[in-house]
mmCIF file of C-alpha atoms and ligand atoms in Angstrom:
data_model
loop_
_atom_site.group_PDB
_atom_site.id
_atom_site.type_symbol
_atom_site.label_atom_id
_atom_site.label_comp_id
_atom_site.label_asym_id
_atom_site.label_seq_id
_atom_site.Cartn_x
_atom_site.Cartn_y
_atom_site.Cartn_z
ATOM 1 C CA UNK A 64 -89.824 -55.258 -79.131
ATOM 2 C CA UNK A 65 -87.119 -56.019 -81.764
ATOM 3 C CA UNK A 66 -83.592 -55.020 -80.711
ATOM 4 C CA UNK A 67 -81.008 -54.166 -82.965
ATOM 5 C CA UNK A 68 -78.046 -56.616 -83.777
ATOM 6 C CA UNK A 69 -74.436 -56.054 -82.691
ATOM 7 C CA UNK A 70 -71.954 -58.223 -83.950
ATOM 8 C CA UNK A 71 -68.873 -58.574 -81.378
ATOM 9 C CA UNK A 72 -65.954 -59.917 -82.126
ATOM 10 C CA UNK A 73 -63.041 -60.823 -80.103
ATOM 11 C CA UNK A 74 -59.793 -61.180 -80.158
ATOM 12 C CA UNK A 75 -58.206 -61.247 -76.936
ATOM 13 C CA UNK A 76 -56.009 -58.671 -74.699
ATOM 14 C CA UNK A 77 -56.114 -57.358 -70.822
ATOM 15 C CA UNK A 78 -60.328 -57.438 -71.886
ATOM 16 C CA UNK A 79 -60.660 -61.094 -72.054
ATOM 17 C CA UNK A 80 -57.656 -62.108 -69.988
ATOM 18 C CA UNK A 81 -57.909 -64.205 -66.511
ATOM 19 C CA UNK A 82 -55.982 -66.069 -63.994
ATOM 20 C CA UNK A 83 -56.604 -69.393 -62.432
ATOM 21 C CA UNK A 84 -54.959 -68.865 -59.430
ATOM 22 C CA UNK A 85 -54.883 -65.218 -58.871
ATOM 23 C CA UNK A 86 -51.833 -64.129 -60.609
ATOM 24 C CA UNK A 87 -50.783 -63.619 -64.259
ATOM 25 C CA UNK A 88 -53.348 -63.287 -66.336
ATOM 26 C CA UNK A 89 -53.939 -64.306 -69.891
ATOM 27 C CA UNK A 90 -56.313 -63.945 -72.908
ATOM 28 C CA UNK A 91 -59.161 -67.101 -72.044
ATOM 29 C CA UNK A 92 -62.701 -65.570 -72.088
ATOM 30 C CA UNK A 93 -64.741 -65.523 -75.500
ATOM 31 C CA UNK A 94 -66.721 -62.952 -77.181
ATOM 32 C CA UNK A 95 -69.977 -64.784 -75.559
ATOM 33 C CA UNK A 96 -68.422 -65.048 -72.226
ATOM 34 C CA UNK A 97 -67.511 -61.246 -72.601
ATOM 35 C CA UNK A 98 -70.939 -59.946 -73.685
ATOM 36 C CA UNK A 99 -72.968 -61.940 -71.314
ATOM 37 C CA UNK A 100 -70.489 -60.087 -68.411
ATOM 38 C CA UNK A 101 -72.302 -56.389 -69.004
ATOM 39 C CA UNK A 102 -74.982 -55.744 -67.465
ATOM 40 C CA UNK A 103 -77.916 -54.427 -69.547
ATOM 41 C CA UNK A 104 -76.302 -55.821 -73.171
ATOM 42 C CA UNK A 105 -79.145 -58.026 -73.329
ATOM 43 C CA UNK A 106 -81.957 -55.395 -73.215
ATOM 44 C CA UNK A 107 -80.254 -53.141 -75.782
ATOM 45 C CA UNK A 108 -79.250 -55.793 -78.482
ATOM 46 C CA UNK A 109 -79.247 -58.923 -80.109
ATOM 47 C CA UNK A 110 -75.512 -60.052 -79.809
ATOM 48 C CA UNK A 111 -73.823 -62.239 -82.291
ATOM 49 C CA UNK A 112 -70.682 -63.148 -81.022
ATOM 50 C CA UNK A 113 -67.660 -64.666 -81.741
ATOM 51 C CA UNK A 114 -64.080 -65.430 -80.486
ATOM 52 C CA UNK A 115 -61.814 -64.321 -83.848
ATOM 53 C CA UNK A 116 -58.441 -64.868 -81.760
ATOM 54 C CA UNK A 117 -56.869 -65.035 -78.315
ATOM 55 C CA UNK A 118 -53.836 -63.643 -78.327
ATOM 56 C CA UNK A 119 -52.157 -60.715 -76.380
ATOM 57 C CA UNK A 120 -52.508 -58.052 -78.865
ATOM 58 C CA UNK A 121 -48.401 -57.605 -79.435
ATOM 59 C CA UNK A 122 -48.746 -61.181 -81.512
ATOM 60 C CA UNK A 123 -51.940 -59.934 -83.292
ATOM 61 C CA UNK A 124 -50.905 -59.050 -86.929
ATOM 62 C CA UNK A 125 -52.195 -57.372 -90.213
ATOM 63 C CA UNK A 126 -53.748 -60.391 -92.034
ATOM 64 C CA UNK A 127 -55.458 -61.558 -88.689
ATOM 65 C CA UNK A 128 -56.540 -57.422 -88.282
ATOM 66 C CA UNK A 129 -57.871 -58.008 -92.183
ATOM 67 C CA UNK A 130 -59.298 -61.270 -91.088
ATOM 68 C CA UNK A 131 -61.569 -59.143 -89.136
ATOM 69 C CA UNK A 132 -62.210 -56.845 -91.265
ATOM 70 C CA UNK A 133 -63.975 -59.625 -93.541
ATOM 71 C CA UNK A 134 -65.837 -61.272 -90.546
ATOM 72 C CA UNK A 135 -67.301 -57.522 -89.827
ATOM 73 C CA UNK A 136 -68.228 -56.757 -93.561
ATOM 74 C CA UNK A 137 -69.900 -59.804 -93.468
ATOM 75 C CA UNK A 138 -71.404 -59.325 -90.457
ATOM 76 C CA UNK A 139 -72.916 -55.783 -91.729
ATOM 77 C CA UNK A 140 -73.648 -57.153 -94.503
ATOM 78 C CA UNK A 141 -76.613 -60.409 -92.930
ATOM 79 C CA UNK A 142 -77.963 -57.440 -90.735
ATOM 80 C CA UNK A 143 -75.944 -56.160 -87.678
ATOM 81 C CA UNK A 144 -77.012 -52.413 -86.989
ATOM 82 C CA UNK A 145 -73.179 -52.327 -86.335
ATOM 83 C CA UNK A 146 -69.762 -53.860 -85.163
ATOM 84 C CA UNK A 147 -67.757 -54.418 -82.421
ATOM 85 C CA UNK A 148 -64.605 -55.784 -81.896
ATOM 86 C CA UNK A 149 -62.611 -56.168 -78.820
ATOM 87 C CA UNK A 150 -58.399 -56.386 -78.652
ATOM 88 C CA UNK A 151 -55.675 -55.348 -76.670
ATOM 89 C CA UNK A 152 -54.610 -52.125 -76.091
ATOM 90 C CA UNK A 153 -50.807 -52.109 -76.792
ATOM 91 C CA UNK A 154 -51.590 -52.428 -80.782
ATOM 92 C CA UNK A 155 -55.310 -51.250 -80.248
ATOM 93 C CA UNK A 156 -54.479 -47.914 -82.279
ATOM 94 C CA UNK A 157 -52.715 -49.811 -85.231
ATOM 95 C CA UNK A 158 -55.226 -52.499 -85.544
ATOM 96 C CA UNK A 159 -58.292 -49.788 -85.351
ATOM 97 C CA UNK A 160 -55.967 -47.503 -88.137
ATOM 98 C CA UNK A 161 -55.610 -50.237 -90.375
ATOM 99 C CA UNK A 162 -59.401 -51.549 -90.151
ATOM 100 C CA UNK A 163 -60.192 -47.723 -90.977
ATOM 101 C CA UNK A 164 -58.019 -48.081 -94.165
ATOM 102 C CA UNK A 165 -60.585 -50.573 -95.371
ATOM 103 C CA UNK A 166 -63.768 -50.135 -93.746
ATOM 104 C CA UNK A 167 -66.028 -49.637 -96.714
ATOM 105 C CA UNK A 168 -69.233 -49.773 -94.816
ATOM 106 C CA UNK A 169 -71.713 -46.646 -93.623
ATOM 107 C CA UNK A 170 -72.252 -48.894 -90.119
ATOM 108 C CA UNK A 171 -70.271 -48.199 -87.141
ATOM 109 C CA UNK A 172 -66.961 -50.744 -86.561
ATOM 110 C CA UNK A 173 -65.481 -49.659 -83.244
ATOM 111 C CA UNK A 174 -62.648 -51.398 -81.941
ATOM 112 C CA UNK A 175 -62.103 -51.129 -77.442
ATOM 113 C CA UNK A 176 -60.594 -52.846 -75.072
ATOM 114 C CA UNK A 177 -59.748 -52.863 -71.398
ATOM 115 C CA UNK A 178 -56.776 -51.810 -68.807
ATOM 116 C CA UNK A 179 -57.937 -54.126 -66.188
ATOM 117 C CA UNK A 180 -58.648 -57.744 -66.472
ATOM 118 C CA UNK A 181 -61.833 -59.038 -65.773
ATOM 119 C CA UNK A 182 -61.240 -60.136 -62.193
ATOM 120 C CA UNK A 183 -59.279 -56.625 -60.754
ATOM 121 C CA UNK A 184 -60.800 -54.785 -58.840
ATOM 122 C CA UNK A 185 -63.187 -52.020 -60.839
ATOM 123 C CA UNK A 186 -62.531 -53.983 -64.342
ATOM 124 C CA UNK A 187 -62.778 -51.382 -67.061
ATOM 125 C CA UNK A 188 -64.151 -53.823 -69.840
ATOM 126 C CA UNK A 189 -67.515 -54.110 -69.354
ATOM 127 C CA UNK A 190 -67.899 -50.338 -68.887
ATOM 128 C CA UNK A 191 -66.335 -50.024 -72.143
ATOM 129 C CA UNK A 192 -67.520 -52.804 -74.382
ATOM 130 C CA UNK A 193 -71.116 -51.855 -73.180
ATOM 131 C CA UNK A 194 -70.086 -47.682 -74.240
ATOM 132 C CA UNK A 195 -68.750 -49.917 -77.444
ATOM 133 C CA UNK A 196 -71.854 -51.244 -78.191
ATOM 134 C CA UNK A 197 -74.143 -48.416 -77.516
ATOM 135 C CA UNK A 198 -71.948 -46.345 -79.965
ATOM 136 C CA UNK A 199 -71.858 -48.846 -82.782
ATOM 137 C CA UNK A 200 -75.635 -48.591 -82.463
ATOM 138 C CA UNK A 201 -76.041 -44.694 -82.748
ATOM 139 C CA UNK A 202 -77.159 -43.738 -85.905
ATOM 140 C CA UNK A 203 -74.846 -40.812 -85.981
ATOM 141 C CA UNK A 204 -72.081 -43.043 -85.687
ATOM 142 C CA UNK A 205 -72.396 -44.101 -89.397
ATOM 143 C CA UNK A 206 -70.309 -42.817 -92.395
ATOM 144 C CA UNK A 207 -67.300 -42.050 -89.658
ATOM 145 C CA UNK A 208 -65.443 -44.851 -90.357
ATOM 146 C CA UNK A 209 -63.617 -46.726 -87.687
ATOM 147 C CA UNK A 210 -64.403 -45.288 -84.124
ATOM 148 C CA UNK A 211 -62.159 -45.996 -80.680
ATOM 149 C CA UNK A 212 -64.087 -46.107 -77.740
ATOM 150 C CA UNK A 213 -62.187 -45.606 -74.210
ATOM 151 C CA UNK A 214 -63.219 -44.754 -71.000
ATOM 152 C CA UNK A 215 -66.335 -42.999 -72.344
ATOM 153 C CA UNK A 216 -64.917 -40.948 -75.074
ATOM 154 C CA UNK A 217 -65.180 -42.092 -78.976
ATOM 155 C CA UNK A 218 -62.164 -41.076 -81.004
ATOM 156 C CA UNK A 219 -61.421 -41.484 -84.512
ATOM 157 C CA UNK A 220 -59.103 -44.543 -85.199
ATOM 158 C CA UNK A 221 -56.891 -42.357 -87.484
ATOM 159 C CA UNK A 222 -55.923 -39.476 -84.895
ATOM 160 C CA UNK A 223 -55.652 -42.183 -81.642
ATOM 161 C CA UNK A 224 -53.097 -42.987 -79.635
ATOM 162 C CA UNK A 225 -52.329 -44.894 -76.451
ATOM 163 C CA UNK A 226 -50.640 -43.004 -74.458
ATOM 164 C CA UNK A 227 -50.424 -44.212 -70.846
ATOM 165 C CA UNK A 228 -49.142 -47.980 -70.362
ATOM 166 C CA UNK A 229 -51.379 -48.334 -66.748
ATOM 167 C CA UNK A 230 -54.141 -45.996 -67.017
ATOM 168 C CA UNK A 231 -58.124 -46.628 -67.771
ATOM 169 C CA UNK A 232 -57.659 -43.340 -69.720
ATOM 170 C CA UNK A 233 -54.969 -44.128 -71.653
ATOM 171 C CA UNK A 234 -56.112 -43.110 -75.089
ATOM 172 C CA UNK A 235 -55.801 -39.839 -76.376
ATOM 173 C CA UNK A 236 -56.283 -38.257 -80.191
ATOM 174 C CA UNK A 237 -53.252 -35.414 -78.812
ATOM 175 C CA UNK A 238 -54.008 -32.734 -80.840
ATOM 176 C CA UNK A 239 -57.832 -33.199 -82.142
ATOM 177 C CA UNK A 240 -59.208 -34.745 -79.179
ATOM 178 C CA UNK A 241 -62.341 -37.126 -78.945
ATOM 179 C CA UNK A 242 -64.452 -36.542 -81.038
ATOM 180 C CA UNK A 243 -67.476 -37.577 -78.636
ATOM 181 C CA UNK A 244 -68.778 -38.489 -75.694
ATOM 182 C CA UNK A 245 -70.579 -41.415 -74.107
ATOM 183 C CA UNK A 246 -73.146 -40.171 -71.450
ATOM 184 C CA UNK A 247 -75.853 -41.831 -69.805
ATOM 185 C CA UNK A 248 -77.371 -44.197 -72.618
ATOM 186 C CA UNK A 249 -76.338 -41.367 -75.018
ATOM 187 C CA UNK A 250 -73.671 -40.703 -77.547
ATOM 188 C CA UNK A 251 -72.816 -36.788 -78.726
ATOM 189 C CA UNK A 252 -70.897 -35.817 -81.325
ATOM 190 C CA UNK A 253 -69.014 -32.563 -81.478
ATOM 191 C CA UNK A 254 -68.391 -33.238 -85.052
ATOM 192 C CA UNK A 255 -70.583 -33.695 -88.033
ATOM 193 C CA UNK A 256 -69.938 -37.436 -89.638
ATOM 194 C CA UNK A 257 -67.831 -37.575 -92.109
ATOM 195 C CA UNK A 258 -64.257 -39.197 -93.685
ATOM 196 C CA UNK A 259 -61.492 -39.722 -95.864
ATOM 197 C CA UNK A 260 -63.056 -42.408 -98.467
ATOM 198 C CA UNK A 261 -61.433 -45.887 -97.707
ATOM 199 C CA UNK A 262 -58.863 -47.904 -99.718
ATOM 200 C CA UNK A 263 -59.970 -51.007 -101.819
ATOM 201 C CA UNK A 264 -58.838 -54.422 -100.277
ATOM 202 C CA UNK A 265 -58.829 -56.600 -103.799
ATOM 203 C CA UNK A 266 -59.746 -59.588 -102.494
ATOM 204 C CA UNK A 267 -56.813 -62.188 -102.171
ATOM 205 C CA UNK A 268 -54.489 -59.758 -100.755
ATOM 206 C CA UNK A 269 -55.650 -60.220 -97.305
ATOM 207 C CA UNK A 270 -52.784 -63.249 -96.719
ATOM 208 C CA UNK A 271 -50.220 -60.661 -97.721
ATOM 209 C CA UNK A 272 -47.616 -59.073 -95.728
ATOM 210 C CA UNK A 273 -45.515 -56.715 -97.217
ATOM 211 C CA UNK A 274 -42.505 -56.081 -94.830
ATOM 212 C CA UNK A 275 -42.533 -52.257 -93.635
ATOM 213 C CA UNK A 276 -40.145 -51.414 -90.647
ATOM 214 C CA UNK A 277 -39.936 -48.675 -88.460
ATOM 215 C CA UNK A 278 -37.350 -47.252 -86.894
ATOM 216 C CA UNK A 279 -36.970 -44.505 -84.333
ATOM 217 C CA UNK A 280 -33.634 -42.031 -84.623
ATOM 218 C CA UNK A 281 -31.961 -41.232 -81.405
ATOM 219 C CA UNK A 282 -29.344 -38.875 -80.209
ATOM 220 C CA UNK A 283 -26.091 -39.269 -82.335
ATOM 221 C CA UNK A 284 -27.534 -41.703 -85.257
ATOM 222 C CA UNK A 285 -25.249 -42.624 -87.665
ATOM 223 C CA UNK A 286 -27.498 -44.020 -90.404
ATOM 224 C CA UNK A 287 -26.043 -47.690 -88.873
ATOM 225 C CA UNK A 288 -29.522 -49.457 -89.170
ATOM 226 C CA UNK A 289 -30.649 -47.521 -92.507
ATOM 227 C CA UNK A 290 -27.159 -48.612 -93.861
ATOM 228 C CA UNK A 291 -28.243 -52.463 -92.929
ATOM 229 C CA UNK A 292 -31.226 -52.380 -94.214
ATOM 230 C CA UNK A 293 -31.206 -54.033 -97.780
ATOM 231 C CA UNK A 294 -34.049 -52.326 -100.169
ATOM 232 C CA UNK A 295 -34.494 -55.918 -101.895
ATOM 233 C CA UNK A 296 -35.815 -57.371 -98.397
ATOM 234 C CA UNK A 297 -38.033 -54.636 -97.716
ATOM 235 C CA UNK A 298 -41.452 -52.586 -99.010
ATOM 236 C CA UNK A 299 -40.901 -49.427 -97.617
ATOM 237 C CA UNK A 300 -39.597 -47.974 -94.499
ATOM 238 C CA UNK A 301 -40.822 -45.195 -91.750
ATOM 239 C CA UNK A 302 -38.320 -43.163 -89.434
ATOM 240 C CA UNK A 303 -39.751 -41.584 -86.756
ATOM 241 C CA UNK A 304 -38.065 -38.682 -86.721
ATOM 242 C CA UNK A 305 -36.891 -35.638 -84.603
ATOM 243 C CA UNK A 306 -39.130 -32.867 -83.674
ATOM 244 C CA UNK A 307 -41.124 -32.388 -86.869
ATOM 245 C CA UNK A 308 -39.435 -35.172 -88.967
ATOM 246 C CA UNK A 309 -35.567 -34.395 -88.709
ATOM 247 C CA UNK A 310 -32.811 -36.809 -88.706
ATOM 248 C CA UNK A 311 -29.128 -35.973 -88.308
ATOM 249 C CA UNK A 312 -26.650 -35.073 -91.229
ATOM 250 C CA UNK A 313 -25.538 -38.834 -91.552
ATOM 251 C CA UNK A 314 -29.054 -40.388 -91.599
ATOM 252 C CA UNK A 315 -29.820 -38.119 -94.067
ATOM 253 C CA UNK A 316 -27.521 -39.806 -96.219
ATOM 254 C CA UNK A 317 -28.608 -42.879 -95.534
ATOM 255 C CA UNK A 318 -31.958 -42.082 -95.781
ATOM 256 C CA UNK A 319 -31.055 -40.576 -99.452
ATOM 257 C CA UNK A 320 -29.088 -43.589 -100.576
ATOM 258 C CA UNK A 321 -32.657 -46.188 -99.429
ATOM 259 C CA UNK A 322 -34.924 -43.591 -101.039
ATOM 260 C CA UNK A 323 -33.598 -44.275 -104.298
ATOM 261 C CA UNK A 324 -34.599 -47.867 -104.378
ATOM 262 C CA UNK A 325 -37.548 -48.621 -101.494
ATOM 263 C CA UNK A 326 -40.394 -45.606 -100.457
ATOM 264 C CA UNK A 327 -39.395 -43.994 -97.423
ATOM 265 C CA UNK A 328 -41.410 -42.073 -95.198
ATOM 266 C CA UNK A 329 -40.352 -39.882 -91.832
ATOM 267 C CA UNK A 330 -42.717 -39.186 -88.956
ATOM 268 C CA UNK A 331 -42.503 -36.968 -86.030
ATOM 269 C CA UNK A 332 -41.262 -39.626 -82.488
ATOM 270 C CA UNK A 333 -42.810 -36.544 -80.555
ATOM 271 C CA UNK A 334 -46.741 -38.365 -80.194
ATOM 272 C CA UNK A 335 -48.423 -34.714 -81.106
ATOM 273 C CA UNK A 336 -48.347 -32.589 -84.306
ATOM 274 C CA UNK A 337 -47.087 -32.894 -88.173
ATOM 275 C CA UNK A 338 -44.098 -33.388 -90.148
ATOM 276 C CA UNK A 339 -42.675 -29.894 -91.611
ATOM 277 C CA UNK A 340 -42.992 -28.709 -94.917
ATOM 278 C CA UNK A 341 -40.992 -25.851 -95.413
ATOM 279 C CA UNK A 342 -39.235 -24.493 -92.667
ATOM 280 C CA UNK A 343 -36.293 -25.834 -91.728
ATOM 281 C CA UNK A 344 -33.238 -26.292 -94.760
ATOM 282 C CA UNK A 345 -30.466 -27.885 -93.300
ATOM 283 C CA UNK A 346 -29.435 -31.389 -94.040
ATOM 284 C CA UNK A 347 -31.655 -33.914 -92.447
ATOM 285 C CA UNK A 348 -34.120 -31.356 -92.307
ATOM 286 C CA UNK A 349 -38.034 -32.256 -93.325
ATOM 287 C CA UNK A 350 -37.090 -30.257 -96.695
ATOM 288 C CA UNK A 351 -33.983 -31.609 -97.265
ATOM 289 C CA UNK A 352 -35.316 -35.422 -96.909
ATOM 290 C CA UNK A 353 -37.968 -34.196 -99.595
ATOM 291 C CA UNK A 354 -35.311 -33.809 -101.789
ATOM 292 C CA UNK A 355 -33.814 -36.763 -100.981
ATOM 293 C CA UNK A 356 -36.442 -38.771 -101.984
ATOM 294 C CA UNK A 357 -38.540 -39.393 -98.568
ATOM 295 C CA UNK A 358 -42.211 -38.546 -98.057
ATOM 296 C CA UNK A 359 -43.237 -36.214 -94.951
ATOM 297 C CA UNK A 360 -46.244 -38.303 -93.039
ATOM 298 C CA UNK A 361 -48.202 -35.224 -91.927
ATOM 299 C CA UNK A 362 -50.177 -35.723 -89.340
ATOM 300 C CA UNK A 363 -50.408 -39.645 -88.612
ATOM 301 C CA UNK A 364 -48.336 -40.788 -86.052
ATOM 302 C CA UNK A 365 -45.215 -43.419 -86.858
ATOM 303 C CA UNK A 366 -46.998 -46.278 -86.255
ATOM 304 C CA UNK A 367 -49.907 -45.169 -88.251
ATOM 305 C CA UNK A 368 -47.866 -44.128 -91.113
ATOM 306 C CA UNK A 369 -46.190 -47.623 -91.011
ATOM 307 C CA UNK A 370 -49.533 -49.234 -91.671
ATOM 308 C CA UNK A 371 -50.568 -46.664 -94.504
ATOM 309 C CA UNK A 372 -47.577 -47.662 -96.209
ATOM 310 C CA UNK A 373 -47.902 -51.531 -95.836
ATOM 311 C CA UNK A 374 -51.780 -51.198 -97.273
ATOM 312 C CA UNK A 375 -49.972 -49.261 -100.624
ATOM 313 C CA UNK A 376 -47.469 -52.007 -100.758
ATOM 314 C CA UNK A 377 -50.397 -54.479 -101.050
ATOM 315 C CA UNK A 378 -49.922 -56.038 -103.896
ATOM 316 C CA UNK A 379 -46.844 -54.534 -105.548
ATOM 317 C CA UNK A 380 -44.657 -51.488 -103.990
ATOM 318 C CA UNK A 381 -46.058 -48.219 -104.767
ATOM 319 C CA UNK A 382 -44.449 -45.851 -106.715
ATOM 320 C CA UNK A 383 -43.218 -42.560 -104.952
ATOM 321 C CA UNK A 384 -46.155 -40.558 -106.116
ATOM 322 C CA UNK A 385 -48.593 -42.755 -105.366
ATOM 323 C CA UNK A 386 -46.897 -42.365 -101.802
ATOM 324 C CA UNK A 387 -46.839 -38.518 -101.959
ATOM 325 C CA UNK A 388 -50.115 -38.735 -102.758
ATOM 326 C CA UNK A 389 -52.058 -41.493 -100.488
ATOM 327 C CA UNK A 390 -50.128 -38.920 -97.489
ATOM 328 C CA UNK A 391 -51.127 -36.112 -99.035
ATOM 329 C CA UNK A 392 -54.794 -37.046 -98.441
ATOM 330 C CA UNK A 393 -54.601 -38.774 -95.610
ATOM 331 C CA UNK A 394 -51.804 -37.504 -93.660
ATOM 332 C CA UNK A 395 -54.285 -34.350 -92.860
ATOM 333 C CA UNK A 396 -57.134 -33.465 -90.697
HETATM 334 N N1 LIG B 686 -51.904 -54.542 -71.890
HETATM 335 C C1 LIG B 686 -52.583 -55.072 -72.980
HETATM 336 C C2 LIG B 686 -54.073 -54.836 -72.934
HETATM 337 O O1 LIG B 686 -54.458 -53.892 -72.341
HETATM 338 C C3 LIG B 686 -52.250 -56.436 -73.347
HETATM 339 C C4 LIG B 686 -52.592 -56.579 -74.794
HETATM 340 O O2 LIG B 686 -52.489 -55.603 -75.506
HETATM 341 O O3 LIG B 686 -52.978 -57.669 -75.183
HETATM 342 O O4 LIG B 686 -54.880 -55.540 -73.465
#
């Protein structure tokens, strides 16, 4: 009987991390070593793996994440059914976001992981790389773009977050939820397939790496960080703000003052629901940055919103309606 291919990929993180003498761990196995560790792979598919990286996934970055991108393309492209790639789960929900940017394929790439390391007791990464696999296989995974797949549940890499920094279940998409489940040998949708239509990578830009920070307000924010920031050094910059977006009086300022020369964008810090639109006027409120200058992220979370605006900054910085715009689509269900 001919099986389907899967192309794996790895890249390190808690999945592929082991000791030598019982303690710390760190990222040593490869993508074969990982796929020949789940039981029943074998029977299901024809595995093409390969190691990518190993690094804890806090070092990974965006050209290695684009890297990947290219290996997968290619990899969809000489035959594989559809893609896998394994990481780490502290930047799993950027690096899945940012392949989803790009991923200009109708096969499944879905990007998992693991909480415990290979050798704890109850390891969650074969469970999940296996649930990976069968998912990137699934014929009504296609045309969804890039897929997160966690403790039995597939979310959509745009909506995902991690949200627990010990749990097996620690990703959530907080306010639309997976948007399937992995049961038995089965996957079930309770969507139909679907997406927003991916970016274009021109190739060459891959090395690039526009600088885009993010910064969090707090309690009593001056604007001190804003203020240091000098637009000449930078491509854009996110604030994750209050509540629905809001900064204080002075940060408003500040925020007003960079908006005149770099993109800015403000976020909500609270991990569930949109910026505002139009309901709060006062200064540092989400209407009051608007007319500052600064562009509302909508839905996407800070982090994800950070990466949207490093893709438009790809190759030149983007001009504010191209900004307004690219959130506009994106930044909504
Ligand atoms: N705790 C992380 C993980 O689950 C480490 C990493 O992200 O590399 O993989």
């Amino acid at each position: 009987m001919t099986r389907p291919t899967v192309a794996i990929g790895a890249l390190g993180g808690t999945i592929a991390s082991t000791s030598t003498d019982g303690a710390e761990v760190v990222p040593t196995l490869s993508a074969a070593l990982l796929a020949q560790a789940v039981p029943g792979l074998a029977e299901i598919a024809d595995v093409r793996a390969e190691t990518l990286a190993m690094l804890p996934s806090p070092s990974l970055d965006e050209p290695t994440i684009l890297r990947a991108l290219r290996w997968a393309q290619d990899a969809v492209d000489a035959g594989a059914t559809g893609v896998v790639l394994t990481q780490g789960t502290d930047t799993l929900e950027e690096a899945a976001y940012l392949l989803d940017l790009f991923w200009d394929r109708p096969e499944p790439l879905v990007v998992t992981g693991a909480m415990r390391s290979p050798q704890a007791a109850g390891a969650d990464g074969p469970a999940n790389l296996l649930t990976a696999v069968r998912c990137a296989l699934a014929t009504d995974s296609r045309e969804r773009g890039v897929l997160v797949v966690f403790d039995d549940e597939v979310h959509q890499a745009r909506w995902v977050s991690k949200t627990d920094s010990m749990s097996t279940s620690a990703f959530r998409s907080a306010v639309f939820g997976p948007i399937g489940r992995c049961v038995e040998a089965e996957v079930a949708y309770g969507v139909p397939a679907g997406r927003v239509p991916p970016l274009r990578l021109v190739a060459g830009l891959e090395a690039e790496n526009p600088r885009v920070p993010l910064l969090a307000t707090y309690l009593g924010d001056d604007g001190y960080v804003v203020d240091a920031i000098r637009a000449e050094d930078v491509d854009g910059v996110v604030v994750a703000g209050f509540g629905a977006g809001h900064v204080s009086a002075a940060m408003a300022e500040s925020i007003g003052r960079l908006a005149r020369q770099a993109p800015v964008v403000f976020a909500s810090r609270t991990g569930s629901g949109p910026t505002g639109r139009a309901m709060y006027g006062y200064p540092g409120s989400e209407i009051d940055l608007v007319a500052r200058g600064a562009v509302g992220a909508g839905w996407l979370s800070p982090v994800k919103a950070r990466l949207l605006l490093w893709a438009l900054a790809l190759g030149g910085p983007p001009g504010r309606q191209d900004v307004l715009d690219a959130f506009e689509v994106r930044g909504r269900p």
